[in-house]
N, CA, C and O of each residue as an XYZ file, in Angstrom:
460
protein
N      -9.625     -8.896     14.348
C      -8.899     -9.858     13.554
C      -7.491     -9.994     14.110
O      -6.793     -9.002     14.319
N      -7.093    -11.204     14.341
C      -5.756    -11.459     14.870
C      -4.919    -12.232     13.864
O      -4.022    -12.980     14.253
N      -5.194    -12.066     12.593
C      -4.450    -12.798     11.570
C      -3.620    -11.837     10.741
O      -3.884    -10.635     10.707
N      -2.632    -12.370     10.085
C      -1.770    -11.586      9.215
C      -1.860    -12.126      7.798
O      -2.304    -13.253      7.580
N      -1.438    -11.321      6.840
C      -1.400    -11.814      5.480
C       0.010    -11.737      4.927
O       0.842    -10.974      5.418
N       0.266    -12.526      3.910
C       1.496    -12.485      3.126
C       1.075    -12.196      1.697
O       0.149    -12.819      1.177
N       1.752    -11.255      1.067
C       1.464    -10.919     -0.312
C       2.787    -10.762     -1.031
O       3.663    -10.031     -0.568
N       2.943    -11.434     -2.152
C       4.147    -11.325     -2.956
C       3.829    -10.513     -4.203
O       2.873    -10.803     -4.922
N       4.649     -9.489     -4.449
C       4.422     -8.582     -5.570
C       5.703     -8.396     -6.374
O       6.803     -8.479     -5.827
N       5.561     -8.145     -7.667
C       6.752     -7.840     -8.465
C       7.161     -6.393     -8.239
O       6.326     -5.556     -7.896
N       8.422     -6.101     -8.426
C       8.877     -4.714     -8.419
C       9.990     -4.548     -9.446
O      10.613     -5.523     -9.866
N      10.229     -3.327     -9.836
C      11.248     -3.026    -10.827
C      12.589     -2.756    -10.158
O      13.637     -3.103    -10.702
N      12.557     -2.131     -8.967
C      13.789     -1.728     -8.303
C      13.673     -2.014     -6.810
O      12.907     -1.348     -6.113
N      14.422     -2.991     -6.311
C      14.344     -3.370     -4.895
C      14.812     -2.251     -3.969
O      14.231     -2.060     -2.901
N      15.834     -1.518     -4.350
C      16.350     -0.441     -3.502
C      15.291      0.644     -3.320
O      15.048      1.096     -2.200
N      14.657      1.065     -4.423
C      13.614      2.088     -4.323
C      12.395      1.578     -3.566
O      11.782      2.325     -2.803
N      12.041      0.321     -3.767
C      10.911     -0.272     -3.045
C      11.199     -0.287     -1.552
O      10.347      0.091     -0.748
N      12.390     -0.719     -1.180
C      12.791     -0.724      0.240
C      12.743      0.688      0.814
O      12.209      0.894      1.904
N      13.294      1.658      0.094
C      13.297      3.041      0.577
C      11.874      3.551      0.795
O      11.599      4.213      1.796
N      10.970      3.248     -0.139
C       9.592      3.720      0.005
C       8.960      3.168      1.277
O       8.437      3.929      2.092
N       9.004      1.855      1.451
C       8.324      1.239      2.589
C       9.018      1.523      3.915
O       8.343      1.796      4.907
N      10.333      1.466      3.960
C      11.057      1.656      5.217
C      11.187      3.143      5.554
O      10.852      3.553      6.665
N      11.667      3.951      4.610
C      11.926      5.361      4.891
C      10.666      6.226      4.903
O      10.558      7.136      5.725
N       9.726      5.962      4.020
C       8.528      6.806      3.940
C       7.404      6.337      4.846
O       6.834      7.137      5.587
N       7.082      5.072      4.800
C       5.962      4.566      5.590
C       6.393      4.197      7.007
O       5.593      4.282      7.938
N       7.647      3.790      7.177
C       8.132      3.404      8.503
C       8.005      1.924      8.776
O       8.094      1.493      9.925
N       7.796      1.132      7.720
C       7.742     -0.326      7.873
C       9.157     -0.834      8.152
O      10.131     -0.102      7.974
N       9.263     -2.075      8.585
C      10.592     -2.618      8.862
C      10.981     -3.661      7.815
O      10.140     -4.363      7.254
N      12.276     -3.732      7.578
C      12.826     -4.686      6.627
C      12.961     -6.036      7.301
O      13.455     -6.130      8.425
N      12.529     -7.070      6.624
C      12.688     -8.439      7.108
C      13.819     -9.116      6.365
O      14.864     -8.511      6.126
N      13.612    -10.371      6.001
C      14.628    -11.117      5.256
C      14.787    -10.506      3.878
O      13.856     -9.901      3.344
N      15.973    -10.667      3.303
C      16.188    -10.142      1.959
C      17.371    -10.834      1.302
O      18.218    -11.437      1.962
N      17.398    -10.727     -0.010
C      18.523    -11.230     -0.787
C      18.731    -10.259     -1.947
O      18.144     -9.177     -1.966
N      19.542    -10.632     -2.886
C      19.799     -9.792     -4.053
C      18.562     -9.667     -4.940
O      18.411     -8.668     -5.642
N      17.671    -10.670     -4.920
C      16.535    -10.700     -5.833
C      15.163    -10.514     -5.190
O      14.163    -10.457     -5.906
N      15.086    -10.419     -3.875
C      13.794    -10.249     -3.214
C      14.003     -9.647     -1.826
O      15.110     -9.667     -1.289
N      12.929     -9.116     -1.258
C      12.982     -8.620      0.121
C      11.606     -8.737      0.752
O      10.581     -8.690      0.073
N      11.612     -8.893      2.074
C      10.376     -8.928      2.856
C      10.252     -7.622      3.623
O      11.232     -7.108      4.162
N       9.043     -7.097      3.665
C       8.725     -5.895      4.429
C       7.658     -6.271      5.449
O       6.672     -6.926      5.109
N       7.852     -5.857      6.698
C       6.837     -6.029      7.737
C       5.998     -4.758      7.728
O       6.453     -3.707      8.179
N       4.772     -4.855      7.214
C       3.867     -3.718      7.111
C       2.721     -3.913      8.093
O       1.772     -4.644      7.809
N       2.807     -3.268      9.233
C       1.779     -3.362     10.261
C       1.479     -4.813     10.633
O       0.321     -5.182     10.827
N       2.524     -5.632     10.731
C       2.365     -7.029     11.116
C       2.068     -7.971      9.968
O       1.853     -9.164     10.181
N       2.055     -7.448      8.752
C       1.800     -8.257      7.567
C       3.072     -8.333      6.735
O       3.885     -7.409      6.753
N       3.244     -9.423      6.013
C       4.461     -9.636      5.239
C       4.232     -9.388      3.758
O       3.427    -10.057      3.110
N       4.967     -8.401      3.238
C       4.992     -8.149      1.803
C       6.328     -8.633      1.281
O       7.375     -8.246      1.800
N       6.305     -9.465      0.270
C       7.528     -9.913     -0.372
C       7.575     -9.289     -1.754
O       6.638     -9.427     -2.539
N       8.663     -8.607     -2.045
C       8.851     -7.999     -3.358
C       9.952     -8.751     -4.076
O      11.039     -8.955     -3.537
N       9.656     -9.160     -5.300
C      10.647     -9.863     -6.113
C      11.059     -8.960     -7.264
O      10.229     -8.266     -7.850
N      12.330     -8.975     -7.576
C      12.872     -8.164     -8.653
C      12.414     -8.762     -9.976
O      13.019     -9.707    -10.482
N      11.345     -8.206    -10.530
C      10.730     -8.767    -11.735
C      11.071     -7.999    -12.999
O      10.767     -8.459    -14.099
N      11.693     -6.845    -12.865
C      11.936     -6.024    -14.045
C      10.629     -5.450    -14.548
O       9.636     -5.432    -13.821
N      10.618     -4.982    -15.780
C       9.405     -4.386    -16.344
C       8.331     -5.450    -16.522
O       8.628     -6.571    -16.934
N       7.096     -5.106    -16.217
C       5.982     -6.026    -16.395
C       4.785     -5.249    -16.921
O       4.716     -4.030    -16.767
N       3.850     -5.947    -17.537
C       2.716     -5.323    -18.183
C       1.429     -5.679    -17.452
O       1.150     -6.853    -17.211
N       0.664     -4.687    -17.107
C      -0.644     -4.902    -16.496
C      -1.694     -4.542    -17.534
O      -1.869     -3.365    -17.852
N      -2.389     -5.528    -18.063
C      -3.306     -5.275    -19.173
C      -4.598     -4.574    -18.745
O      -5.241     -3.944    -19.584
N      -4.996     -4.659    -17.486
C      -6.195     -3.967    -17.002
C      -5.792     -3.124    -15.790
O      -5.995     -3.539    -14.649
N      -5.222     -1.944    -16.037
C      -4.621     -1.192    -14.936
C      -5.593     -0.526    -13.971
O      -5.184     -0.137    -12.877
N      -6.886     -0.376    -14.341
C      -7.789      0.289    -13.410
C      -9.245     -0.090    -13.655
O      -9.579     -0.763    -14.630
N     -10.100      0.361    -12.743
C     -11.538      0.150    -12.844
C     -12.231      1.283    -12.090
O     -11.578      2.031    -11.362
N     -13.543      1.415    -12.259
C     -14.299      2.447    -11.558
C     -15.082      1.831    -10.407
O     -15.687      0.767    -10.540
N     -15.055      2.526     -9.272
C     -15.831      2.134     -8.097
C     -16.389      3.413     -7.494
O     -15.636      4.303     -7.099
N     -17.702      3.499     -7.426
C     -18.396      4.681     -6.923
C     -17.904      5.953     -7.615
O     -17.727      6.990     -6.976
N     -17.685      5.861     -8.927
C     -17.285      7.017     -9.712
C     -15.813      7.381     -9.632
O     -15.388      8.346    -10.268
N     -15.031      6.643     -8.875
C     -13.594      6.896     -8.738
C     -12.828      5.842     -9.533
O     -13.215      4.674     -9.553
N     -11.745      6.251    -10.187
C     -10.892      5.320    -10.913
C      -9.855      4.783     -9.932
O      -9.097      5.546     -9.334
N      -9.832      3.466     -9.774
C      -8.922      2.813     -8.839
C      -8.022      1.836     -9.584
O      -8.410      1.269    -10.605
N      -6.828      1.650     -9.063
C      -5.927      0.668     -9.640
C      -6.463     -0.733     -9.416
O      -6.838     -1.084     -8.298
N      -6.501     -1.527    -10.460
C      -7.017     -2.887    -10.345
C      -6.140     -3.727     -9.422
O      -6.634     -4.629     -8.745
N      -4.860     -3.439     -9.395
C      -3.937     -4.170     -8.541
C      -3.540     -3.253     -7.399
O      -2.714     -2.356     -7.569
N      -4.131     -3.481     -6.241
C      -3.784     -2.696     -5.064
C      -4.092     -3.532     -3.825
O      -4.782     -4.550     -3.891
N      -3.568     -3.081     -2.713
C      -3.873     -3.707     -1.440
C      -3.910     -2.613     -0.398
O      -3.428     -1.506     -0.637
N      -4.466     -2.909      0.733
C      -4.526     -1.929      1.805
C      -4.386     -2.596      3.141
O      -4.572     -3.804      3.284
N      -4.056     -1.788      4.113
C      -3.970     -2.249      5.488
C      -5.109     -1.589      6.247
O      -5.302     -0.377      6.149
N      -5.858     -2.368      6.994
C      -6.976     -1.839      7.770
C      -6.415     -1.329      9.095
O      -5.831     -2.084      9.873
N      -6.607     -0.031      9.335
C      -6.043      0.631     10.514
C      -7.129      1.317     11.321
O      -8.201      1.621     10.798
N      -6.851      1.559     12.598
C      -7.740      2.405     13.380
C      -7.576      3.836     12.855
O      -6.578      4.142     12.204
N      -8.544      4.711     13.131
C      -8.570      6.042     12.531
C      -7.353      6.875     12.927
O      -6.858      7.657     12.115
N      -6.867      6.726     14.140
C      -5.687      7.496     14.565
C      -4.448      7.084     13.756
O      -3.708      7.943     13.277
N      -4.225      5.782     13.606
C      -3.087      5.300     12.816
C      -3.237      5.706     11.358
O      -2.261      6.096     10.715
N      -4.468      5.617     10.828
C      -4.745      6.020      9.449
C      -4.359      7.487      9.244
O      -3.639      7.813      8.301
N      -4.833      8.364     10.121
C      -4.535      9.791      9.993
C      -3.042     10.071     10.156
O      -2.497     10.922      9.455
N      -2.376      9.368     11.071
C      -0.938      9.559     11.271
C      -0.147      9.198     10.017
O       0.729      9.956      9.600
N      -0.444      8.056      9.416
C       0.303      7.642      8.228
C      -0.043      8.545      7.048
O       0.825      8.836      6.224
N      -1.297      8.995      6.951
C      -1.681      9.912      5.877
C      -0.912     11.227      6.000
O      -0.388     11.732      5.007
N      -0.842     11.777      7.195
C      -0.118     13.029      7.402
C       1.371     12.857      7.134
O       2.001     13.731      6.539
N       1.931     11.743      7.567
C       3.350     11.474      7.337
C       3.657     11.409      5.845
O       4.636     11.997      5.384
N       2.824     10.698      5.089
C       3.045     10.575      3.653
C       2.737     11.875      2.912
O       3.376     12.178      1.904
N       1.767     12.643      3.399
C       1.422     13.922      2.775
C       2.585     14.908      2.850
O       2.734     15.761      1.976
N       3.402     14.794      3.884
C       4.536     15.696      4.070
C       5.708     15.356      3.152
O       6.654     16.136      3.042
N       5.655     14.213      2.500
C       6.733     13.785      1.609
C       6.380     14.123      0.167
O       5.228     14.426     -0.143
N       7.360     14.070     -0.696
C       7.149     14.369     -2.113
C       6.676     13.108     -2.838
O       7.405     12.532     -3.645
N       5.442     12.689     -2.535
C       4.867     11.475     -3.105
C       3.563     11.817     -3.810
O       2.887     12.782     -3.454
N       3.217     11.019     -4.810
C       1.919     11.170     -5.457
C       0.902     10.468     -4.564
O       0.902      9.241     -4.455
N       0.045     11.244     -3.934
C      -0.872     10.736     -2.916
C      -2.267     11.274     -3.193
O      -2.433     12.469     -3.436
N      -3.278     10.399     -3.159
C      -4.652     10.868     -3.350
C      -5.146     11.531     -2.066
O      -4.573     11.352     -0.991
N      -6.207     12.288     -2.206
C      -6.852     12.815     -1.013
C      -7.579     11.664     -0.320
O      -7.747     10.592     -0.902
N      -8.001     11.881      0.901
C      -8.777     10.871      1.618
C     -10.127     10.718      0.923
O     -10.775     11.710      0.587
N     -10.538      9.493      0.712
C     -11.799      9.179      0.045
C     -12.637      8.285      0.948
O     -12.118      7.342      1.546
N     -13.930      8.577      1.049
C     -14.838      7.702      1.785
C     -15.623      6.887      0.773
O     -16.276      7.443     -0.110
N     -15.559      5.576      0.901
C     -16.303      4.677      0.031
C     -17.453      4.058      0.810
O     -17.362      3.865      2.022
N     -18.532      3.749      0.106
C     -19.738      3.129      0.672
C     -20.322      3.984      1.800
O     -20.740      3.466      2.836
N     -20.341      5.288      1.583
C     -20.835      6.235      2.583
C     -22.223      5.836      3.085
O     -23.145      5.610      2.301
N     -22.347      5.757      4.410
C     -23.598      5.425      5.096
C     -24.156      4.070      4.693
O     -25.363      3.840      4.761
N     -23.255      3.161      4.265
C     -23.640      1.796      3.918
C     -22.754      0.838      4.691
O     -21.728      1.234      5.245
N     -23.157     -0.430      4.724
C     -22.314     -1.434      5.343
C     -20.976     -1.473      4.608
O     -20.942     -1.528      3.379
N     -19.896     -1.444      5.347
C     -18.564     -1.469      4.748
C     -17.989     -0.086      4.488
O     -16.945      0.037      3.846
N     -18.661      0.971      4.984
C     -18.125      2.327      4.789
C     -16.687      2.372      5.291
O     -16.369      1.867      6.367
N     -15.823      2.991      4.482
C     -14.422      3.092      4.895
C     -13.742      4.279      4.242
O     -14.142      4.753      3.179
N     -12.704      4.740      4.913
C     -11.881      5.855      4.465
C     -10.638      5.270      3.829
O     -10.036      4.349      4.381
N     -10.239      5.796      2.665
C      -9.083      5.281      1.928
C      -8.256      6.417      1.381
O      -8.727      7.546      1.245
N      -7.019      6.102      1.071
C      -6.192      6.968      0.227
C      -5.252      6.052     -0.539
O      -5.018      4.910     -0.144
N      -4.718      6.567     -1.634
C      -3.868      5.764     -2.496
C      -2.535      6.470     -2.717
O      -2.476      7.690     -2.871
N      -1.467      5.674     -2.729
C      -0.116      6.182     -2.982
C       0.298      5.684     -4.351
O       1.405      5.975     -4.805
């Protein structure tokens, strides 16, 4: 795949959001203003807007017996990059799930973790 995505998400605190993506994950900061910022995440553009507190009425669901956040996104990486970012984040004081394999031995099998 040679395409990129853009995703706009609300956030409560732009400074903390920037610190998480830039300082912890190693993404780069793009354009920004007082009320929003762009993050370059593995060639994809995430835009965070300062939305203040917001309510998610359906915060999770079950998939293969695991409870997952209904609102989430992921970046598809090669296994070396996946393991590198997992180890980097594991070394930080972050709430991080263990590595999970979904659709084991089925079409679409993939390794995931959640922050």
